[in-house]
PDB file of C-alpha atoms in Angstrom:
ATOM      1  CA  MET A   1     129.400 190.237  83.344  1.00  0.00           C
ATOM      2  CA  PRO A   2     131.828 188.750  80.758  1.00  0.00           C
ATOM      3  CA  TRP A   3     134.452 186.235  81.875  1.00  0.00           C
ATOM      4  CA  ILE A   4     137.634 184.620  80.627  1.00  0.00           C
ATOM      5  CA  GLN A   5     138.282 180.966  81.366  1.00  0.00           C
ATOM      6  CA  LEU A   6     141.813 179.572  81.572  1.00  0.00           C
ATOM      7  CA  ARG A   7     142.065 175.781  81.339  1.00  0.00           C
ATOM      8  CA  VAL A   8     145.413 174.334  82.441  1.00  0.00           C
ATOM      9  CA  SER A   9     146.212 170.628  81.953  1.00  0.00           C
ATOM     10  CA  THR A  10     148.271 169.114  84.740  1.00  0.00           C
ATOM     11  CA  THR A  11     148.788 166.008  86.854  1.00  0.00           C
ATOM     12  CA  GLU A  12     147.052 164.675  89.944  1.00  0.00           C
ATOM     13  CA  GLU A  13     150.074 165.678  92.067  1.00  0.00           C
ATOM     14  CA  LYS A  14     150.211 169.283  90.794  1.00  0.00           C
ATOM     15  CA  ALA A  15     146.476 170.075  90.514  1.00  0.00           C
ATOM     16  CA  GLU A  16     146.121 171.744  93.907  1.00  0.00           C
ATOM     17  CA  GLN A  17     149.314 173.740  93.379  1.00  0.00           C
ATOM     18  CA  VAL A  18     148.063 175.013  90.006  1.00  0.00           C
ATOM     19  CA  SER A  19     144.732 175.902  91.631  1.00  0.00           C
ATOM     20  CA  ASP A  20     146.500 177.944  94.324  1.00  0.00           C
ATOM     21  CA  MET A  21     148.553 179.755  91.688  1.00  0.00           C
ATOM     22  CA  LEU A  22     145.494 180.689  89.617  1.00  0.00           C
ATOM     23  CA  MET A  23     143.751 182.047  92.689  1.00  0.00           C
ATOM     24  CA  GLY A  24     146.878 183.996  93.599  1.00  0.00           C
ATOM     25  CA  TRP A  25     146.965 185.481  90.104  1.00  0.00           C
ATOM     26  CA  GLY A  26     143.405 186.798  90.379  1.00  0.00           C
ATOM     27  CA  ALA A  27     141.010 183.971  89.468  1.00  0.00           C
ATOM     28  CA  GLN A  28     137.529 184.526  90.903  1.00  0.00           C
ATOM     29  CA  ALA A  29     136.859 180.781  91.068  1.00  0.00           C
ATOM     30  CA  VAL A  30     138.687 177.536  90.311  1.00  0.00           C
ATOM     31  CA  SER A  31     137.278 174.110  89.462  1.00  0.00           C
ATOM     32  CA  PHE A  32     138.679 170.725  88.424  1.00  0.00           C
ATOM     33  CA  ILE A  33     137.597 168.497  85.558  1.00  0.00           C
ATOM     34  CA  ASP A  34     138.760 165.133  84.290  1.00  0.00           C
ATOM     35  CA  ALA A  35     140.823 165.176  81.090  1.00  0.00           C
ATOM     36  CA  GLN A  36     140.015 161.530  80.281  1.00  0.00           C
ATOM     37  CA  ASP A  37     136.510 160.865  81.689  1.00  0.00           C
ATOM     38  CA  THR A  38     137.786 158.581  84.447  1.00  0.00           C
ATOM     39  CA  PRO A  39     135.155 157.965  87.191  1.00  0.00           C
ATOM     40  CA  ILE A  40     135.890 159.090  90.749  1.00  0.00           C
ATOM     41  CA  TYR A  41     133.378 158.124  93.362  1.00  0.00           C
ATOM     42  CA  GLU A  42     132.199 160.018  96.417  1.00  0.00           C
ATOM     43  CA  PRO A  43     135.186 160.952  98.643  1.00  0.00           C
ATOM     44  CA  MET A  44     135.185 160.800 102.398  1.00  0.00           C
ATOM     45  CA  PRO A  45     134.382 164.107 104.161  1.00  0.00           C
ATOM     46  CA  GLY A  46     137.334 166.457 103.963  1.00  0.00           C
ATOM     47  CA  GLU A  47     139.033 164.316 101.313  1.00  0.00           C
ATOM     48  CA  VAL A  48     139.862 165.762  97.888  1.00  0.00           C
ATOM     49  CA  ILE A  49     140.668 163.369  95.041  1.00  0.00           C
ATOM     50  CA  TYR A  50     142.066 164.457  91.676  1.00  0.00           C
ATOM     51  CA  TRP A  51     142.262 162.596  88.396  1.00  0.00           C
ATOM     52  CA  THR A  52     145.573 161.350  86.980  1.00  0.00           C
ATOM     53  CA  ASN A  53     145.121 163.872  84.162  1.00  0.00           C
ATOM     54  CA  THR A  54     143.369 166.874  85.648  1.00  0.00           C
ATOM     55  CA  VAL A  55     142.325 170.132  83.991  1.00  0.00           C
ATOM     56  CA  VAL A  56     142.330 173.081  86.404  1.00  0.00           C
ATOM     57  CA  VAL A  57     139.866 175.746  85.262  1.00  0.00           C
ATOM     58  CA  GLY A  58     140.294 179.328  86.447  1.00  0.00           C
ATOM     59  CA  LEU A  59     137.571 181.940  85.941  1.00  0.00           C
ATOM     60  CA  PHE A  60     138.808 185.518  85.478  1.00  0.00           C
ATOM     61  CA  ASP A  61     137.129 188.885  84.991  1.00  0.00           C
ATOM     62  CA  ALA A  62     137.275 189.786  81.288  1.00  0.00           C
ATOM     63  CA  GLU A  63     139.260 192.933  82.172  1.00  0.00           C
ATOM     64  CA  HIS A  64     141.942 190.973  84.012  1.00  0.00           C
ATOM     65  CA  PRO A  65     145.475 191.237  82.497  1.00  0.00           C
ATOM     66  CA  MET A  66     145.675 187.689  81.170  1.00  0.00           C
ATOM     67  CA  ASP A  67     148.978 188.330  79.364  1.00  0.00           C
ATOM     68  CA  LYS A  68     150.582 188.701  82.777  1.00  0.00           C
ATOM     69  CA  VAL A  69     148.899 185.481  84.011  1.00  0.00           C
ATOM     70  CA  LEU A  70     150.159 183.522  81.003  1.00  0.00           C
ATOM     71  CA  LYS A  71     153.700 184.849  81.452  1.00  0.00           C
ATOM     72  CA  GLN A  72     153.627 183.698  85.092  1.00  0.00           C
ATOM     73  CA  LEU A  73     152.253 180.329  84.015  1.00  0.00           C
ATOM     74  CA  GLU A  74     155.088 179.831  81.544  1.00  0.00           C
ATOM     75  CA  GLN A  75     157.623 180.497  84.288  1.00  0.00           C
ATOM     76  CA  VAL A  76     156.359 177.643  86.506  1.00  0.00           C
ATOM     77  CA  SER A  77     159.266 175.223  86.722  1.00  0.00           C
ATOM     78  CA  PHE A  78     157.371 171.924  86.427  1.00  0.00           C
ATOM     79  CA  PHE A  79     155.816 173.020  83.106  1.00  0.00           C
ATOM     80  CA  LYS A  80     159.332 173.451  81.698  1.00  0.00           C
ATOM     81  CA  GLY A  81     158.284 176.541  79.749  1.00  0.00           C
ATOM     82  CA  GLN A  82     155.529 174.745  77.810  1.00  0.00           C
ATOM     83  CA  PRO A  83     152.290 174.635  79.836  1.00  0.00           C
ATOM     84  CA  ASP A  84     149.314 172.996  78.135  1.00  0.00           C
ATOM     85  CA  TYR A  85     146.552 175.580  78.429  1.00  0.00           C
ATOM     86  CA  LYS A  86     143.539 177.019  76.625  1.00  0.00           C
ATOM     87  CA  LEU A  87     142.143 180.524  77.006  1.00  0.00           C
ATOM     88  CA  GLU A  88     138.423 181.011  76.289  1.00  0.00           C
ATOM     89  CA  GLN A  89     136.106 184.008  76.258  1.00  0.00           C
ATOM     90  CA  LEU A  90     132.827 183.058  77.937  1.00  0.00           C
ATOM     91  CA  GLU A  91     129.494 184.367  76.809  1.00  0.00           C
ATOM     92  CA  ASP A  92     128.033 187.085  79.004  1.00  0.00           C
ATOM     93  CA  LYS A  93     124.976 185.474  80.580  1.00  0.00           C
ATOM     94  CA  ASP A  94     123.171 184.949  83.868  1.00  0.00           C
ATOM     95  CA  TRP A  95     125.205 181.971  85.128  1.00  0.00           C
ATOM     96  CA  GLU A  96     123.020 181.448  88.205  1.00  0.00           C
ATOM     97  CA  ARG A  97     119.942 181.188  85.996  1.00  0.00           C
ATOM     98  CA  GLU A  98     121.867 178.890  83.650  1.00  0.00           C
ATOM     99  CA  TRP A  99     122.676 176.608  86.603  1.00  0.00           C
ATOM    100  CA  MET A 100     119.102 176.614  87.865  1.00  0.00           C
ATOM    101  CA  ASP A 101     117.769 175.762  84.410  1.00  0.00           C
ATOM    102  CA  ASN A 102     119.715 172.490  84.494  1.00  0.00           C
ATOM    103  CA  PHE A 103     117.590 171.092  87.333  1.00  0.00           C
ATOM    104  CA  HIS A 104     114.094 169.800  86.695  1.00  0.00           C
ATOM    105  CA  PRO A 105     111.541 167.760  88.665  1.00  0.00           C
ATOM    106  CA  ILE A 106     112.385 164.050  88.522  1.00  0.00           C
ATOM    107  CA  LYS A 107     109.928 161.170  88.875  1.00  0.00           C
ATOM    108  CA  PHE A 108     110.840 157.903  90.627  1.00  0.00           C
ATOM    109  CA  GLY A 109     108.619 154.870  90.382  1.00  0.00           C
ATOM    110  CA  GLN A 110     104.847 155.337  90.309  1.00  0.00           C
ATOM    111  CA  ARG A 111     104.163 158.182  92.717  1.00  0.00           C
ATOM    112  CA  LEU A 112     107.351 159.915  93.886  1.00  0.00           C
ATOM    113  CA  TRP A 113     108.802 163.199  92.587  1.00  0.00           C
ATOM    114  CA  VAL A 114     111.771 165.344  93.640  1.00  0.00           C
ATOM    115  CA  CYS A 115     111.202 169.000  92.789  1.00  0.00           C
ATOM    116  CA  PRO A 116     113.566 172.014  93.018  1.00  0.00           C
ATOM    117  CA  SER A 117     111.905 174.891  94.842  1.00  0.00           C
ATOM    118  CA  TRP A 118     112.024 177.209  91.810  1.00  0.00           C
ATOM    119  CA  ARG A 119     110.144 174.771  89.540  1.00  0.00           C
ATOM    120  CA  GLU A 120     106.395 174.221  89.285  1.00  0.00           C
ATOM    121  CA  ILE A 121     105.293 170.892  90.783  1.00  0.00           C
ATOM    122  CA  PRO A 122     104.223 168.684  87.843  1.00  0.00           C
ATOM    123  CA  ASP A 123     101.669 166.651  89.815  1.00  0.00           C
ATOM    124  CA  PRO A 124     100.319 168.187  93.047  1.00  0.00           C
ATOM    125  CA  THR A 125      98.542 164.900  93.850  1.00  0.00           C
ATOM    126  CA  ALA A 126     101.795 162.891  93.792  1.00  0.00           C
ATOM    127  CA  VAL A 127     104.280 162.409  96.642  1.00  0.00           C
ATOM    128  CA  ASN A 128     106.505 165.468  96.197  1.00  0.00           C
ATOM    129  CA  VAL A 129     109.861 165.947  97.908  1.00  0.00           C
ATOM    130  CA  MET A 130     111.088 169.540  97.703  1.00  0.00           C
ATOM    131  CA  LEU A 131     114.868 169.479  97.435  1.00  0.00           C
ATOM    132  CA  ASP A 132     117.364 171.955  96.006  1.00  0.00           C
ATOM    133  CA  PRO A 133     120.862 170.957  94.864  1.00  0.00           C
ATOM    134  CA  GLY A 134     123.390 171.722  97.576  1.00  0.00           C
ATOM    135  CA  LEU A 135     126.599 170.644  99.271  1.00  0.00           C
ATOM    136  CA  ALA A 136     125.521 167.233 100.526  1.00  0.00           C
ATOM    137  CA  PHE A 137     125.483 164.166  98.313  1.00  0.00           C
ATOM    138  CA  GLY A 138     122.060 163.149  97.027  1.00  0.00           C
ATOM    139  CA  THR A 139     119.674 165.166  94.867  1.00  0.00           C
ATOM    140  CA  GLY A 140     118.175 162.301  92.870  1.00  0.00           C
ATOM    141  CA  THR A 141     120.261 162.885  89.751  1.00  0.00           C
ATOM    142  CA  HIS A 142     122.872 160.205  90.498  1.00  0.00           C
ATOM    143  CA  PRO A 143     121.928 156.619  89.499  1.00  0.00           C
ATOM    144  CA  THR A 144     122.563 155.253  93.005  1.00  0.00           C
ATOM    145  CA  THR A 145     120.100 157.713  94.537  1.00  0.00           C
ATOM    146  CA  ALA A 146     117.588 157.128  91.760  1.00  0.00           C
ATOM    147  CA  LEU A 147     117.724 153.354  92.265  1.00  0.00           C
ATOM    148  CA  CYS A 148     117.040 153.764  95.980  1.00  0.00           C
ATOM    149  CA  MET A 149     114.192 156.223  95.393  1.00  0.00           C
ATOM    150  CA  GLN A 150     112.523 153.790  92.980  1.00  0.00           C
ATOM    151  CA  TRP A 151     112.840 151.028  95.554  1.00  0.00           C
ATOM    152  CA  LEU A 152     111.365 153.152  98.348  1.00  0.00           C
ATOM    153  CA  ASP A 153     108.436 154.079  96.131  1.00  0.00           C
ATOM    154  CA  ALA A 154     107.703 150.376  95.705  1.00  0.00           C
ATOM    155  CA  VAL A 155     108.227 149.076  99.262  1.00  0.00           C
ATOM    156  CA  ILE A 156     107.293 151.744 101.828  1.00  0.00           C
ATOM    157  CA  GLN A 157     104.082 151.024 103.714  1.00  0.00           C
ATOM    158  CA  PRO A 158     102.212 153.317 106.123  1.00  0.00           C
ATOM    159  CA  GLU A 159     103.544 153.524 109.691  1.00  0.00           C
ATOM    160  CA  GLN A 160     106.836 151.775 108.950  1.00  0.00           C
ATOM    161  CA  THR A 161     110.142 152.700 110.580  1.00  0.00           C
ATOM    162  CA  VAL A 162     113.178 153.387 108.386  1.00  0.00           C
ATOM    163  CA  VAL A 163     116.949 153.773 108.768  1.00  0.00           C
ATOM    164  CA  ASP A 164     118.749 155.909 106.168  1.00  0.00           C
ATOM    165  CA  PHE A 165     122.405 154.915 106.636  1.00  0.00           C
ATOM    166  CA  GLY A 166     124.651 157.515 104.988  1.00  0.00           C
ATOM    167  CA  CYS A 167     121.814 160.027 104.726  1.00  0.00           C
ATOM    168  CA  GLY A 168     123.686 162.765 102.802  1.00  0.00           C
ATOM    169  CA  SER A 169     121.059 165.362 101.913  1.00  0.00           C
ATOM    170  CA  GLY A 170     118.332 163.367 103.683  1.00  0.00           C
ATOM    171  CA  ILE A 171     116.557 162.701 100.403  1.00  0.00           C
ATOM    172  CA  LEU A 172     115.898 158.993 101.029  1.00  0.00           C
ATOM    173  CA  GLY A 173     114.641 159.379 104.592  1.00  0.00           C
ATOM    174  CA  ILE A 174     112.466 162.344 103.651  1.00  0.00           C
ATOM    175  CA  ALA A 175     111.037 160.421 100.695  1.00  0.00           C
ATOM    176  CA  ALA A 176     110.221 157.493 102.995  1.00  0.00           C
ATOM    177  CA  LEU A 177     108.344 159.795 105.369  1.00  0.00           C
ATOM    178  CA  LYS A 178     106.413 161.465 102.547  1.00  0.00           C
ATOM    179  CA  LEU A 179     105.523 157.978 101.262  1.00  0.00           C
ATOM    180  CA  GLY A 180     103.949 157.121 104.627  1.00  0.00           C
ATOM    181  CA  ALA A 181     106.687 155.960 107.009  1.00  0.00           C
ATOM    182  CA  LYS A 182     106.199 157.198 110.567  1.00  0.00           C
ATOM    183  CA  ARG A 183     109.801 157.496 111.784  1.00  0.00           C
ATOM    184  CA  VAL A 184     113.258 157.732 110.206  1.00  0.00           C
ATOM    185  CA  ILE A 185     116.706 157.421 111.756  1.00  0.00           C
ATOM    186  CA  GLY A 186     119.372 159.091 109.593  1.00  0.00           C
ATOM    187  CA  VAL A 187     123.100 158.451 110.103  1.00  0.00           C
ATOM    188  CA  ASP A 188     126.050 160.128 108.378  1.00  0.00           C
ATOM    189  CA  ILE A 189     129.744 160.638 109.120  1.00  0.00           C
ATOM    190  CA  ASP A 190     129.654 164.235 107.836  1.00  0.00           C
ATOM    191  CA  PRO A 191     128.231 166.959 110.149  1.00  0.00           C
ATOM    192  CA  GLN A 192     127.428 169.006 107.043  1.00  0.00           C
ATOM    193  CA  ALA A 193     125.177 166.189 105.833  1.00  0.00           C
ATOM    194  CA  ILE A 194     123.344 166.203 109.164  1.00  0.00           C
ATOM    195  CA  GLU A 195     122.727 169.946 108.792  1.00  0.00           C
ATOM    196  CA  ALA A 196     121.571 169.566 105.193  1.00  0.00           C
ATOM    197  CA  SER A 197     119.241 166.703 106.094  1.00  0.00           C
ATOM    198  CA  LEU A 198     117.631 168.716 108.879  1.00  0.00           C
ATOM    199  CA  ALA A 199     117.178 171.757 106.624  1.00  0.00           C
ATOM    200  CA  ASN A 200     115.593 169.623 103.912  1.00  0.00           C
ATOM    201  CA  ALA A 201     113.351 167.875 106.448  1.00  0.00           C
ATOM    202  CA  LYS A 202     112.101 171.268 107.625  1.00  0.00           C
ATOM    203  CA  ARG A 203     111.465 172.325 104.023  1.00  0.00           C
ATOM    204  CA  ASN A 204     109.288 169.225 103.637  1.00  0.00           C
ATOM    205  CA  ASN A 205     107.569 169.588 107.039  1.00  0.00           C
ATOM    206  CA  VAL A 206     108.789 166.228 108.353  1.00  0.00           C
ATOM    207  CA  GLU A 207     111.427 167.402 110.836  1.00  0.00           C
ATOM    208  CA  GLY A 208     109.393 166.023 113.741  1.00  0.00           C
ATOM    209  CA  GLN A 209     109.634 162.474 112.354  1.00  0.00           C
ATOM    210  CA  ILE A 210     113.356 162.265 111.539  1.00  0.00           C
ATOM    211  CA  GLU A 211     116.258 161.819 113.959  1.00  0.00           C
ATOM    212  CA  LEU A 212     119.768 162.514 112.678  1.00  0.00           C
ATOM    213  CA  TYR A 213     123.002 161.192 114.161  1.00  0.00           C
ATOM    214  CA  LEU A 214     126.737 161.056 113.664  1.00  0.00           C
ATOM    215  CA  PRO A 215     128.034 157.469 114.012  1.00  0.00           C
ATOM    216  CA  LYS A 216     129.286 158.023 117.571  1.00  0.00           C
ATOM    217  CA  ASP A 217     125.744 158.954 118.640  1.00  0.00           C
ATOM    218  CA  GLN A 218     123.657 156.537 116.568  1.00  0.00           C
ATOM    219  CA  PRO A 219     121.202 154.357 118.486  1.00  0.00           C
ATOM    220  CA  ALA A 220     122.530 150.843 118.994  1.00  0.00           C
ATOM    221  CA  ASP A 221     119.326 148.943 119.668  1.00  0.00           C
ATOM    222  CA  PHE A 222     116.912 150.343 117.062  1.00  0.00           C
ATOM    223  CA  LYS A 223     115.221 147.855 114.710  1.00  0.00           C
ATOM    224  CA  ALA A 224     113.554 149.128 111.537  1.00  0.00           C
ATOM    225  CA  ASP A 225     111.128 147.724 109.005  1.00  0.00           C
ATOM    226  CA  VAL A 226     113.203 149.185 106.163  1.00  0.00           C
ATOM    227  CA  VAL A 227     116.915 150.038 105.967  1.00  0.00           C
ATOM    228  CA  VAL A 228     118.561 151.772 103.023  1.00  0.00           C
ATOM    229  CA  ALA A 229     122.322 152.350 102.776  1.00  0.00           C
ATOM    230  CA  ASN A 230     123.547 154.306  99.765  1.00  0.00           C
ATOM    231  CA  ILE A 231     127.275 154.658 100.417  1.00  0.00           C
ATOM    232  CA  LEU A 232     130.074 152.676  98.705  1.00  0.00           C
ATOM    233  CA  ALA A 233     130.826 148.977  98.280  1.00  0.00           C
ATOM    234  CA  GLY A 234     133.839 148.931 100.635  1.00  0.00           C
ATOM    235  CA  PRO A 235     132.067 150.560 103.601  1.00  0.00           C
ATOM    236  CA  LEU A 236     128.943 148.483 102.959  1.00  0.00           C
ATOM    237  CA  ALA A 237     130.969 145.301 103.426  1.00  0.00           C
ATOM    238  CA  GLU A 238     133.009 146.654 106.341  1.00  0.00           C
ATOM    239  CA  LEU A 239     129.917 147.923 108.193  1.00  0.00           C
ATOM    240  CA  LYS A 240     127.792 144.865 107.488  1.00  0.00           C
ATOM    241  CA  HIS A 241     127.208 144.057 111.165  1.00  0.00           C
ATOM    242  CA  VAL A 242     126.177 147.636 111.985  1.00  0.00           C
ATOM    243  CA  ILE A 243     123.829 147.972 109.008  1.00  0.00           C
ATOM    244  CA  SER A 244     122.257 144.515 109.248  1.00  0.00           C
ATOM    245  CA  ALA A 245     121.634 144.968 112.985  1.00  0.00           C
ATOM    246  CA  TYR A 246     119.198 147.782 112.173  1.00  0.00           C
ATOM    247  CA  VAL A 247     116.969 145.468 110.090  1.00  0.00           C
ATOM    248  CA  LYS A 248     114.290 143.648 112.074  1.00  0.00           C
ATOM    249  CA  SER A 249     113.558 139.993 111.331  1.00  0.00           C
ATOM    250  CA  GLY A 250     111.564 139.911 108.098  1.00  0.00           C
ATOM    251  CA  GLY A 251     112.570 143.496 107.325  1.00  0.00           C
ATOM    252  CA  LYS A 252     113.789 144.898 104.028  1.00  0.00           C
ATOM    253  CA  LEU A 253     117.265 146.150 103.088  1.00  0.00           C
ATOM    254  CA  ALA A 254     118.548 148.124 100.097  1.00  0.00           C
ATOM    255  CA  LEU A 255     122.256 148.612  99.425  1.00  0.00           C
ATOM    256  CA  SER A 256     123.586 150.977  96.760  1.00  0.00           C
ATOM    257  CA  GLY A 257     126.633 152.984  95.753  1.00  0.00           C
ATOM    258  CA  ILE A 258     127.886 149.750  94.176  1.00  0.00           C
ATOM    259  CA  LEU A 259     129.420 149.185  90.755  1.00  0.00           C
ATOM    260  CA  ALA A 260     128.181 146.145  88.865  1.00  0.00           C
ATOM    261  CA  SER A 261     131.601 144.524  89.234  1.00  0.00           C
ATOM    262  CA  GLN A 262     131.382 144.888  93.030  1.00  0.00           C
ATOM    263  CA  ALA A 263     127.884 143.486  93.516  1.00  0.00           C
ATOM    264  CA  GLN A 264     128.818 139.872  94.255  1.00  0.00           C
ATOM    265  CA  SER A 265     131.318 140.805  96.968  1.00  0.00           C
ATOM    266  CA  VAL A 266     128.631 142.824  98.780  1.00  0.00           C
ATOM    267  CA  ILE A 267     126.085 140.008  98.380  1.00  0.00           C
ATOM    268  CA  ASP A 268     128.610 137.574  99.853  1.00  0.00           C
ATOM    269  CA  ALA A 269     129.106 139.821 102.881  1.00  0.00           C
ATOM    270  CA  TYR A 270     125.353 139.820 103.700  1.00  0.00           C
ATOM    271  CA  SER A 271     124.200 136.422 102.430  1.00  0.00           C
ATOM    272  CA  ASP A 272     124.358 134.721 105.837  1.00  0.00           C
ATOM    273  CA  GLU A 273     121.373 136.788 107.029  1.00  0.00           C
ATOM    274  CA  PHE A 274     119.608 138.012 103.884  1.00  0.00           C
ATOM    275  CA  SER A 275     117.837 136.579 100.864  1.00  0.00           C
ATOM    276  CA  PHE A 276     118.553 138.760  97.824  1.00  0.00           C
ATOM    277  CA  GLU A 277     116.180 139.757  95.055  1.00  0.00           C
ATOM    278  CA  PRO A 278     117.215 140.352  91.402  1.00  0.00           C
ATOM    279  CA  ILE A 279     119.775 143.132  91.010  1.00  0.00           C
ATOM    280  CA  ALA A 280     118.539 146.523  89.753  1.00  0.00           C
ATOM    281  CA  VAL A 281     120.932 148.244  87.334  1.00  0.00           C
ATOM    282  CA  GLN A 282     121.260 151.808  86.047  1.00  0.00           C
ATOM    283  CA  ASP A 283     124.258 152.710  83.928  1.00  0.00           C
ATOM    284  CA  GLU A 284     127.276 151.105  85.651  1.00  0.00           C
ATOM    285  CA  TRP A 285     125.642 151.144  89.107  1.00  0.00           C
ATOM    286  CA  VAL A 286     123.490 148.581  90.905  1.00  0.00           C
ATOM    287  CA  ARG A 287     121.095 148.425  93.820  1.00  0.00           C
ATOM    288  CA  LEU A 288     120.827 145.268  95.896  1.00  0.00           C
ATOM    289  CA  SER A 289     117.591 144.572  97.760  1.00  0.00           C
ATOM    290  CA  ALA A 290     117.059 141.790 100.257  1.00  0.00           C
ATOM    291  CA  ASN A 291     114.853 140.418 103.018  1.00  0.00           C
ATOM    292  CA  LYS A 292     116.213 139.496 106.431  1.00  0.00           C
ATOM    293  CA  GLN A 293     115.716 135.845 107.230  1.00  0.00           C
ATOM    294  CA  ARG A 294     116.616 135.881 110.921  1.00  0.00           C
TER     295      ARG A 294
END
């Protein structure tokens, strides 16, 4: 089915209003992109963050009366009669197949792969996590997730216990179990993440070894051999006492979701209890790994 795409440049304050207007004028879908390639990091559940210069993209059926849409757009008062827009005819193609073709199996470390369900497993003898892109954060494509997966591949030993703090899709906890861990506790503030983690655990046949909790229900006295927290630098520092309490004496900790410029502040927050190893870096992101001293 052919489509027409209308791209409207606007401000952070007006982006949602423009989105609502495009939907009201017949858009089948609306998305937001950054006009200046400014990074925005993972929002809190239910929070929507727009860029200072946002492009609102409306997708319309090719038969839709776009002349009427453009006339309505030009009458919007805050554009002052001169909206900045671009109208594009999109190629008629199978967009679902196009989307699926963008995802491939990814290898982490020496033995760990993440494979979409529609792709052939490259190495059946490897440790393969079956995971499809979905709503929850964490499919292995983001550098913070990749850094944690590489670390797990290197450190997980058979029969260990693991805490995945900020579990998202469950990818890190599931990988730990497939690598040989015996039990994982997953914690996330988003109920949707809990659902996604359970679904992915079932897909990988490890649902009997993973326990998933919202923060209000998380176990208070559990001590793990390995703790991984892939969230953001601010929450990592603020929740230091909660996260560090999960690590048993002599246990291992990985912290990610941290920009290189933020690394030292997170190290400072944990340095009273942990001895840090060299920082791992991918693009602008880092992973901190440490051993608990007491």
